[in-house]
């Protein structure tokens, strides 16, 4: 962490505003329902708790969280490539994305698809200023569980290919676990890999819950479990296993690999070796939702700005240490917050 100086961080952050970065993948609507536990009622019919909603929040989630972090970091133009349904959730998702200042020229409305949505009921404390979230309740997921139509895949491929000629970096976010039911289907992944092979494009980063080992011609950003599964690991999730898996994925991808370790930081596998960037200890309570997306955004922006892989990973750990302190929301980190956190870390030495 000490190798990244405040001057170097300022230089890299100053290069963010001119950047053009594409975010390709599964954009979800995060629909928050703020519930006051003091108003809970019991259903006369079922005896179950009826949560009383006192507020709504709508955010762009999944790939939208990556895009939100890129914008918060100061990236000048962030283009979204994906789709939503022609439904109320799609309207809310587009409105949230416009609020972030995203370029939606290549974001498709698909009449025969659902807008993927995470319904997130939360208990809030109505007695405190700002009504902070104190507990997240059971989530409600709406996803497409039938394969993405071939015509929609073709349209997305055309838009991605055109975007690769304009963007300084691209993040590939594969959120949907059901095979071929999201944006980055087998056909789309293959087409993107071929398009990347035709271009000098060092800043393509892939993040996938189920299929990180199936991306080609892109850097990879798995967490420990994702890398373990991709390498068909056996035994426990140890640091030694993570190092072996990072190197195996690095050899397979022939690109840098950024393997996140949660509170322990990140492993960077590059040029035939691994380096661990330590995590930053922060005070709780903590909410880790979206921390990986913050890392993807920070790595991509930093590399596009000229950072070396370990520098990019260091900036990503700074960003994640900030977002995990934001409860009941998928947080973001600003350049000012990054500079302050680095100063805090250096003062703690």
CSV table of C-alpha atoms in Angstrom, one decimal:
chain,number,residue,atom,x,y,z
A,1,UNK,CA,0.0,0.0,0.0
A,2,UNK,CA,2.9,2.4,0.8
A,3,UNK,CA,4.2,2.1,-2.7
A,4,UNK,CA,1.3,4.2,-4.0
A,5,UNK,CA,2.2,7.8,-3.0
A,6,UNK,CA,-0.4,10.6,-2.8
A,7,UNK,CA,1.3,12.3,-5.7
A,8,UNK,CA,1.0,9.2,-7.9
A,9,UNK,CA,-2.7,8.7,-6.9
A,10,UNK,CA,-3.5,12.4,-7.8
A,11,UNK,CA,-1.8,11.9,-11.2
A,12,UNK,CA,-3.8,8.8,-12.0
A,13,UNK,CA,-7.1,10.3,-10.7
A,14,UNK,CA,-6.5,13.4,-12.9
A,15,UNK,CA,-6.5,11.2,-15.9
A,16,UNK,CA,-10.0,9.8,-15.2
A,17,UNK,CA,-12.2,12.6,-16.6
A,18,UNK,CA,-11.2,12.2,-20.3
A,19,UNK,CA,-11.7,8.4,-20.2
A,20,UNK,CA,-14.4,6.6,-22.1
A,21,UNK,CA,-15.3,3.2,-20.6
A,22,UNK,CA,-17.9,0.7,-21.7
A,23,UNK,CA,-19.8,-1.4,-19.2
A,24,UNK,CA,-21.3,-4.5,-20.9
A,25,UNK,CA,-23.4,-7.0,-19.1
A,26,UNK,CA,-26.4,-7.5,-16.8
A,27,UNK,CA,-27.9,-4.3,-15.5
A,28,UNK,CA,-30.3,-4.9,-12.6
A,29,UNK,CA,-32.7,-2.7,-10.9
A,30,UNK,CA,-32.0,-2.5,-7.1
A,31,UNK,CA,-35.4,-1.8,-5.6
A,32,UNK,CA,-35.0,-0.9,-1.9
A,33,UNK,CA,-38.1,-0.9,0.4
A,34,UNK,CA,-37.4,0.9,3.6
A,35,UNK,CA,-39.5,-0.6,6.3
A,36,UNK,CA,-40.1,0.7,9.9
A,37,UNK,CA,-40.0,-2.2,12.4
A,38,UNK,CA,-42.1,-0.1,14.8
A,39,UNK,CA,-45.0,-0.3,12.4
A,40,UNK,CA,-44.9,-4.1,11.7
A,41,UNK,CA,-48.3,-5.7,11.6
A,42,UNK,CA,-49.2,-9.4,11.8
A,43,UNK,CA,-51.4,-10.8,9.0
A,44,UNK,CA,-54.8,-12.0,10.3
A,45,UNK,CA,-54.8,-14.6,7.5
A,46,UNK,CA,-51.3,-16.1,7.8
A,47,UNK,CA,-49.9,-14.8,11.1
A,48,UNK,CA,-46.8,-13.7,9.3
A,49,UNK,CA,-45.2,-10.2,9.6
A,50,UNK,CA,-46.5,-7.5,7.2
A,51,UNK,CA,-43.6,-5.1,6.7
A,52,UNK,CA,-44.7,-1.5,6.5
A,53,UNK,CA,-42.9,0.4,3.7
A,54,UNK,CA,-42.2,4.0,4.5
A,55,UNK,CA,-39.8,4.8,1.7
A,56,UNK,CA,-38.6,3.6,-1.7
A,57,UNK,CA,-35.2,3.9,-3.3
A,58,UNK,CA,-34.3,2.8,-6.9
A,59,UNK,CA,-30.7,2.2,-8.0
A,60,UNK,CA,-28.9,0.7,-11.0
A,61,UNK,CA,-27.4,-2.6,-9.7
A,62,UNK,CA,-25.0,-5.3,-10.9
A,63,UNK,CA,-23.4,-3.9,-14.0
A,64,UNK,CA,-25.1,-0.6,-13.0
A,65,UNK,CA,-23.1,-0.6,-9.8
A,66,UNK,CA,-19.9,-0.8,-11.8
A,67,UNK,CA,-21.1,2.1,-13.9
A,68,UNK,CA,-22.1,4.1,-10.9
A,69,UNK,CA,-18.6,3.6,-9.4
A,70,UNK,CA,-16.9,4.7,-12.6
A,71,UNK,CA,-19.0,7.9,-12.6
A,72,UNK,CA,-18.3,8.5,-8.9
A,73,UNK,CA,-14.5,8.1,-9.6
A,74,UNK,CA,-14.8,10.9,-12.2
A,75,UNK,CA,-14.7,8.9,-15.5
A,76,UNK,CA,-16.1,11.3,-18.1
A,77,UNK,CA,-18.1,9.0,-20.3
A,78,UNK,CA,-19.5,5.6,-19.2
A,79,UNK,CA,-21.5,3.7,-21.9
A,80,UNK,CA,-24.0,1.0,-20.9
A,81,UNK,CA,-24.5,-2.0,-23.2
A,82,UNK,CA,-27.2,-4.4,-22.1
A,83,UNK,CA,-31.0,-4.6,-22.0
A,84,UNK,CA,-34.0,-4.1,-19.9
A,85,UNK,CA,-37.6,-5.1,-20.4
A,86,UNK,CA,-40.4,-2.9,-21.6
A,87,UNK,CA,-41.9,-2.7,-18.1
A,88,UNK,CA,-42.2,-0.5,-15.0
A,89,UNK,CA,-38.9,-1.9,-13.7
A,90,UNK,CA,-37.2,-1.0,-17.0
A,91,UNK,CA,-38.6,2.5,-16.7
A,92,UNK,CA,-37.1,2.9,-13.2
A,93,UNK,CA,-33.8,1.3,-14.2
A,94,UNK,CA,-33.4,3.7,-17.1
A,95,UNK,CA,-34.3,6.6,-14.9
A,96,UNK,CA,-31.7,5.6,-12.4
A,97,UNK,CA,-29.1,5.2,-15.2
A,98,UNK,CA,-29.9,8.6,-16.6
A,99,UNK,CA,-29.4,10.0,-13.1
A,100,UNK,CA,-25.9,8.6,-13.1
A,101,UNK,CA,-25.2,10.4,-16.4
A,102,UNK,CA,-24.6,7.1,-18.4
A,103,UNK,CA,-24.6,7.0,-22.2
A,104,UNK,CA,-27.7,4.8,-23.0
A,105,UNK,CA,-27.4,4.9,-26.8
A,106,UNK,CA,-26.6,1.2,-26.9
A,107,UNK,CA,-28.8,0.1,-24.0
A,108,UNK,CA,-31.7,-1.9,-25.5
A,109,UNK,CA,-35.3,-2.2,-24.4
A,110,UNK,CA,-36.4,-5.8,-25.2
A,111,UNK,CA,-40.2,-6.2,-25.1
A,112,UNK,CA,-40.1,-9.9,-24.4
A,113,UNK,CA,-37.7,-9.8,-21.5
A,114,UNK,CA,-38.1,-9.0,-17.9
A,115,UNK,CA,-36.0,-6.2,-16.3
A,116,UNK,CA,-33.8,-8.1,-13.9
A,117,UNK,CA,-34.6,-6.8,-10.4
A,118,UNK,CA,-33.4,-7.3,-6.9
A,119,UNK,CA,-36.2,-6.4,-4.4
A,120,UNK,CA,-34.4,-5.4,-1.2
A,121,UNK,CA,-36.6,-4.9,1.9
A,122,UNK,CA,-34.7,-3.2,4.7
A,123,UNK,CA,-35.4,-2.2,8.3
A,124,UNK,CA,-34.6,1.4,9.0
A,125,UNK,CA,-34.3,3.3,12.2
A,126,UNK,CA,-36.9,6.1,11.9
A,127,UNK,CA,-35.8,7.7,15.2
A,128,UNK,CA,-32.3,8.6,13.8
A,129,UNK,CA,-31.4,11.4,11.4
A,130,UNK,CA,-31.4,10.1,7.8
A,131,UNK,CA,-33.3,7.0,8.8
A,132,UNK,CA,-30.3,4.6,8.4
A,133,UNK,CA,-30.6,1.0,7.4
A,134,UNK,CA,-30.2,-1.3,10.4
A,135,UNK,CA,-31.0,-4.7,8.8
A,136,UNK,CA,-31.6,-6.1,5.4
A,137,UNK,CA,-34.4,-8.6,5.1
A,138,UNK,CA,-35.0,-11.5,2.6
A,139,UNK,CA,-34.4,-10.4,-1.0
A,140,UNK,CA,-36.8,-10.9,-3.9
A,141,UNK,CA,-35.2,-11.7,-7.2
A,142,UNK,CA,-36.8,-11.3,-10.7
A,143,UNK,CA,-34.7,-12.7,-13.5
A,144,UNK,CA,-35.0,-14.1,-17.0
A,145,UNK,CA,-34.9,-17.9,-16.8
A,146,UNK,CA,-35.2,-18.6,-20.5
A,147,UNK,CA,-32.4,-18.1,-23.0
A,148,UNK,CA,-31.7,-14.7,-24.5
A,149,UNK,CA,-33.2,-14.6,-28.0
A,150,UNK,CA,-30.7,-14.9,-30.9
A,151,UNK,CA,-31.8,-11.7,-32.4
A,152,UNK,CA,-31.2,-9.8,-29.2
A,153,UNK,CA,-27.7,-11.4,-28.9
A,154,UNK,CA,-26.9,-10.3,-32.5
A,155,UNK,CA,-27.9,-6.7,-31.7
A,156,UNK,CA,-25.8,-6.7,-28.6
A,157,UNK,CA,-22.8,-8.1,-30.4
A,158,UNK,CA,-23.0,-5.4,-33.1
A,159,UNK,CA,-23.2,-2.7,-30.4
A,160,UNK,CA,-20.3,-4.1,-28.4
A,161,UNK,CA,-18.1,-4.3,-31.5
A,162,UNK,CA,-18.8,-0.7,-32.4
A,163,UNK,CA,-18.1,0.4,-28.9
A,164,UNK,CA,-14.7,-1.3,-28.7
A,165,UNK,CA,-13.5,1.2,-31.4
A,166,UNK,CA,-14.5,4.1,-29.1
A,167,UNK,CA,-13.8,3.0,-25.6
A,168,UNK,CA,-10.5,3.3,-23.6
A,169,UNK,CA,-11.6,0.3,-21.5
A,170,UNK,CA,-14.4,-2.2,-21.2
A,171,UNK,CA,-15.8,-4.0,-18.2
A,172,UNK,CA,-17.7,-7.3,-18.9
A,173,UNK,CA,-20.1,-8.0,-16.0
A,174,UNK,CA,-21.7,-11.5,-16.1
A,175,UNK,CA,-24.2,-11.4,-13.2
A,176,UNK,CA,-26.9,-13.9,-14.3
A,177,UNK,CA,-26.2,-17.4,-13.1
A,178,UNK,CA,-28.6,-19.1,-15.4
A,179,UNK,CA,-26.8,-20.3,-18.5
A,180,UNK,CA,-27.3,-18.1,-21.6
A,181,UNK,CA,-30.1,-16.1,-20.0
A,182,UNK,CA,-28.3,-12.8,-19.6
A,183,UNK,CA,-26.2,-10.5,-21.8
A,184,UNK,CA,-22.9,-12.3,-21.9
A,185,UNK,CA,-24.1,-15.6,-23.4
A,186,UNK,CA,-21.8,-18.2,-24.9
A,187,UNK,CA,-22.2,-16.6,-28.4
A,188,UNK,CA,-21.7,-13.1,-27.1
A,189,UNK,CA,-18.6,-14.0,-25.1
A,190,UNK,CA,-17.1,-15.7,-28.2
A,191,UNK,CA,-17.9,-12.7,-30.3
A,192,UNK,CA,-16.4,-10.3,-27.8
A,193,UNK,CA,-13.2,-12.4,-27.4
A,194,UNK,CA,-12.8,-12.4,-31.2
A,195,UNK,CA,-13.3,-8.6,-31.4
A,196,UNK,CA,-10.8,-8.1,-28.6
A,197,UNK,CA,-8.3,-10.2,-30.4
A,198,UNK,CA,-8.5,-7.9,-33.4
A,199,UNK,CA,-7.8,-4.8,-31.4
A,200,UNK,CA,-5.0,-3.5,-29.2
A,201,UNK,CA,-7.2,-3.3,-26.1
A,202,UNK,CA,-5.3,-4.0,-22.9
A,203,UNK,CA,-8.1,-2.8,-20.6
A,204,UNK,CA,-10.8,-5.4,-21.0
A,205,UNK,CA,-11.8,-6.8,-17.6
A,206,UNK,CA,-14.2,-9.7,-17.0
A,207,UNK,CA,-16.1,-10.4,-13.8
A,208,UNK,CA,-18.4,-13.4,-13.6
A,209,UNK,CA,-20.2,-15.3,-10.8
A,210,UNK,CA,-20.3,-18.7,-12.6
A,211,UNK,CA,-18.1,-18.5,-15.7
A,212,UNK,CA,-14.9,-16.5,-15.0
A,213,UNK,CA,-12.8,-19.3,-16.6
A,214,UNK,CA,-14.7,-19.1,-19.9
A,215,UNK,CA,-13.6,-15.5,-20.8
A,216,UNK,CA,-10.8,-15.0,-23.3
A,217,UNK,CA,-8.6,-12.1,-24.3
A,218,UNK,CA,-9.6,-10.2,-21.2
A,219,UNK,CA,-8.2,-9.7,-17.7
A,220,UNK,CA,-10.1,-11.5,-15.0
A,221,UNK,CA,-11.4,-10.4,-11.6
A,222,UNK,CA,-12.7,-13.4,-9.7
A,223,UNK,CA,-13.2,-13.7,-5.9
A,224,UNK,CA,-11.7,-16.6,-4.1
A,225,UNK,CA,-14.7,-19.0,-4.5
A,226,UNK,CA,-15.1,-18.1,-8.2
A,227,UNK,CA,-11.5,-18.9,-8.9
A,228,UNK,CA,-11.6,-22.0,-6.9
A,229,UNK,CA,-14.6,-23.3,-8.9
A,230,UNK,CA,-13.1,-22.3,-12.2
A,231,UNK,CA,-9.9,-24.2,-11.4
A,232,UNK,CA,-11.9,-27.2,-10.0
A,233,UNK,CA,-10.1,-26.8,-6.7
A,234,UNK,CA,-10.3,-29.4,-3.9
A,235,UNK,CA,-9.9,-28.8,-0.2
A,236,UNK,CA,-10.4,-25.5,1.6
A,237,UNK,CA,-10.2,-21.9,0.5
A,238,UNK,CA,-6.7,-21.1,1.7
A,239,UNK,CA,-4.4,-18.3,0.6
A,240,UNK,CA,-2.0,-20.9,-0.9
A,241,UNK,CA,-4.9,-22.3,-3.0
A,242,UNK,CA,-5.9,-18.8,-4.0
A,243,UNK,CA,-2.4,-18.1,-5.2
A,244,UNK,CA,-2.3,-21.3,-7.2
A,245,UNK,CA,-5.7,-20.5,-8.8
A,246,UNK,CA,-4.7,-17.0,-9.6
A,247,UNK,CA,-1.6,-18.3,-11.5
A,248,UNK,CA,-3.6,-21.0,-13.2
A,249,UNK,CA,-6.2,-18.4,-14.5
A,250,UNK,CA,-3.3,-16.1,-15.5
A,251,UNK,CA,-1.7,-18.8,-17.6
A,252,UNK,CA,-5.0,-19.6,-19.2
A,253,UNK,CA,-6.0,-16.0,-19.9
A,254,UNK,CA,-2.5,-14.7,-20.7
A,255,UNK,CA,-3.7,-11.5,-19.0
A,256,UNK,CA,-3.4,-10.1,-15.5
A,257,UNK,CA,-5.7,-11.7,-12.9
A,258,UNK,CA,-7.1,-9.7,-9.9
A,259,UNK,CA,-8.3,-12.2,-7.3
A,260,UNK,CA,-10.1,-10.6,-4.5
A,261,UNK,CA,-9.7,-11.9,-0.9
A,262,UNK,CA,-12.3,-10.0,1.0
A,263,UNK,CA,-10.8,-8.3,4.0
A,264,UNK,CA,-7.4,-9.8,3.2
A,265,UNK,CA,-7.0,-7.7,0.1
A,266,UNK,CA,-6.3,-8.9,-3.4
A,267,UNK,CA,-3.8,-11.1,-5.3
A,268,UNK,CA,-2.4,-9.8,-8.6
A,269,UNK,CA,-1.1,-12.5,-10.9
A,270,UNK,CA,0.9,-11.0,-13.7
A,271,UNK,CA,4.1,-11.7,-15.6
A,272,UNK,CA,4.4,-15.2,-14.1
A,273,UNK,CA,4.2,-14.1,-10.5
A,274,UNK,CA,1.7,-13.1,-7.8
A,275,UNK,CA,1.7,-10.1,-5.5
A,276,UNK,CA,-0.7,-9.7,-2.6
A,277,UNK,CA,-2.0,-6.2,-2.0
A,278,UNK,CA,-3.2,-6.2,1.6
A,279,UNK,CA,-6.7,-5.2,2.6
A,280,UNK,CA,-7.5,-2.1,4.6
A,281,UNK,CA,-8.9,-2.6,8.1
A,282,UNK,CA,-11.9,-0.4,8.7
A,283,UNK,CA,-14.3,0.0,11.5
A,284,UNK,CA,-17.8,-1.6,11.4
A,285,UNK,CA,-20.6,-2.1,10.9
A,286,UNK,CA,-19.9,-3.1,7.3
A,287,UNK,CA,-21.9,-4.0,4.2
A,288,UNK,CA,-19.8,-5.8,1.6
A,289,UNK,CA,-22.5,-5.7,-1.1
A,290,UNK,CA,-21.1,-4.1,-4.2
A,291,UNK,CA,-17.5,-4.1,-3.0
A,292,UNK,CA,-16.4,-6.3,-5.9
A,293,UNK,CA,-18.1,-4.0,-8.4
A,294,UNK,CA,-16.2,-1.1,-6.9
A,295,UNK,CA,-13.0,-3.0,-7.4
A,296,UNK,CA,-13.8,-3.7,-11.0
A,297,UNK,CA,-14.5,0.0,-11.7
A,298,UNK,CA,-11.4,1.2,-9.9
A,299,UNK,CA,-9.1,-1.4,-11.6
A,300,UNK,CA,-10.5,-0.6,-15.1
A,301,UNK,CA,-10.3,3.2,-14.7
A,302,UNK,CA,-6.8,3.0,-13.2
A,303,UNK,CA,-5.4,0.8,-15.9
A,304,UNK,CA,-6.9,2.9,-18.6
A,305,UNK,CA,-5.3,5.9,-16.9
A,306,UNK,CA,-1.8,4.3,-17.1
A,307,UNK,CA,-1.5,2.5,-13.8
A,308,UNK,CA,0.4,-0.7,-13.4
A,309,UNK,CA,-1.6,-3.7,-12.3
A,310,UNK,CA,-0.5,-3.6,-8.6
A,311,UNK,CA,-1.2,0.1,-8.5
A,312,UNK,CA,-4.7,-0.5,-9.9
A,313,UNK,CA,-5.3,-3.2,-7.3
A,314,UNK,CA,-4.2,-0.8,-4.6
A,315,UNK,CA,-6.6,1.8,-5.7
A,316,UNK,CA,-9.3,-0.9,-5.8
A,317,UNK,CA,-8.7,-1.8,-2.2
A,318,UNK,CA,-8.9,1.8,-1.2
A,319,UNK,CA,-12.3,2.1,-3.1
A,320,UNK,CA,-13.6,-1.1,-1.5
A,321,UNK,CA,-12.7,0.0,2.0
A,322,UNK,CA,-14.9,3.1,1.4
A,323,UNK,CA,-17.9,1.3,-0.1
A,324,UNK,CA,-18.2,-1.4,2.6
A,325,UNK,CA,-18.8,1.4,5.2
A,326,UNK,CA,-22.0,2.5,3.3
A,327,UNK,CA,-24.9,0.4,4.8
A,328,UNK,CA,-28.1,-0.6,3.0
A,329,UNK,CA,-26.9,0.6,-0.4
A,330,UNK,CA,-24.4,-0.4,-3.1
A,331,UNK,CA,-21.8,2.3,-2.3
A,332,UNK,CA,-19.4,4.3,-4.4
A,333,UNK,CA,-16.1,6.0,-3.8
A,334,UNK,CA,-15.0,9.4,-5.0
A,335,UNK,CA,-11.5,10.7,-5.8
A,336,UNK,CA,-11.6,12.9,-2.6
A,337,UNK,CA,-12.4,9.8,-0.5
A,338,UNK,CA,-9.7,7.8,-2.1
A,339,UNK,CA,-7.1,10.5,-1.4
A,340,UNK,CA,-8.3,10.8,2.2
A,341,UNK,CA,-8.2,7.0,2.8
A,342,UNK,CA,-4.7,6.8,1.4
A,343,UNK,CA,-3.6,9.5,3.8
A,344,UNK,CA,-5.3,7.6,6.7
A,345,UNK,CA,-3.5,4.4,5.7
A,346,UNK,CA,-0.1,6.1,5.5
A,347,UNK,CA,-0.6,7.9,8.9
A,348,UNK,CA,-1.4,4.5,10.4
A,349,UNK,CA,2.0,3.1,9.5
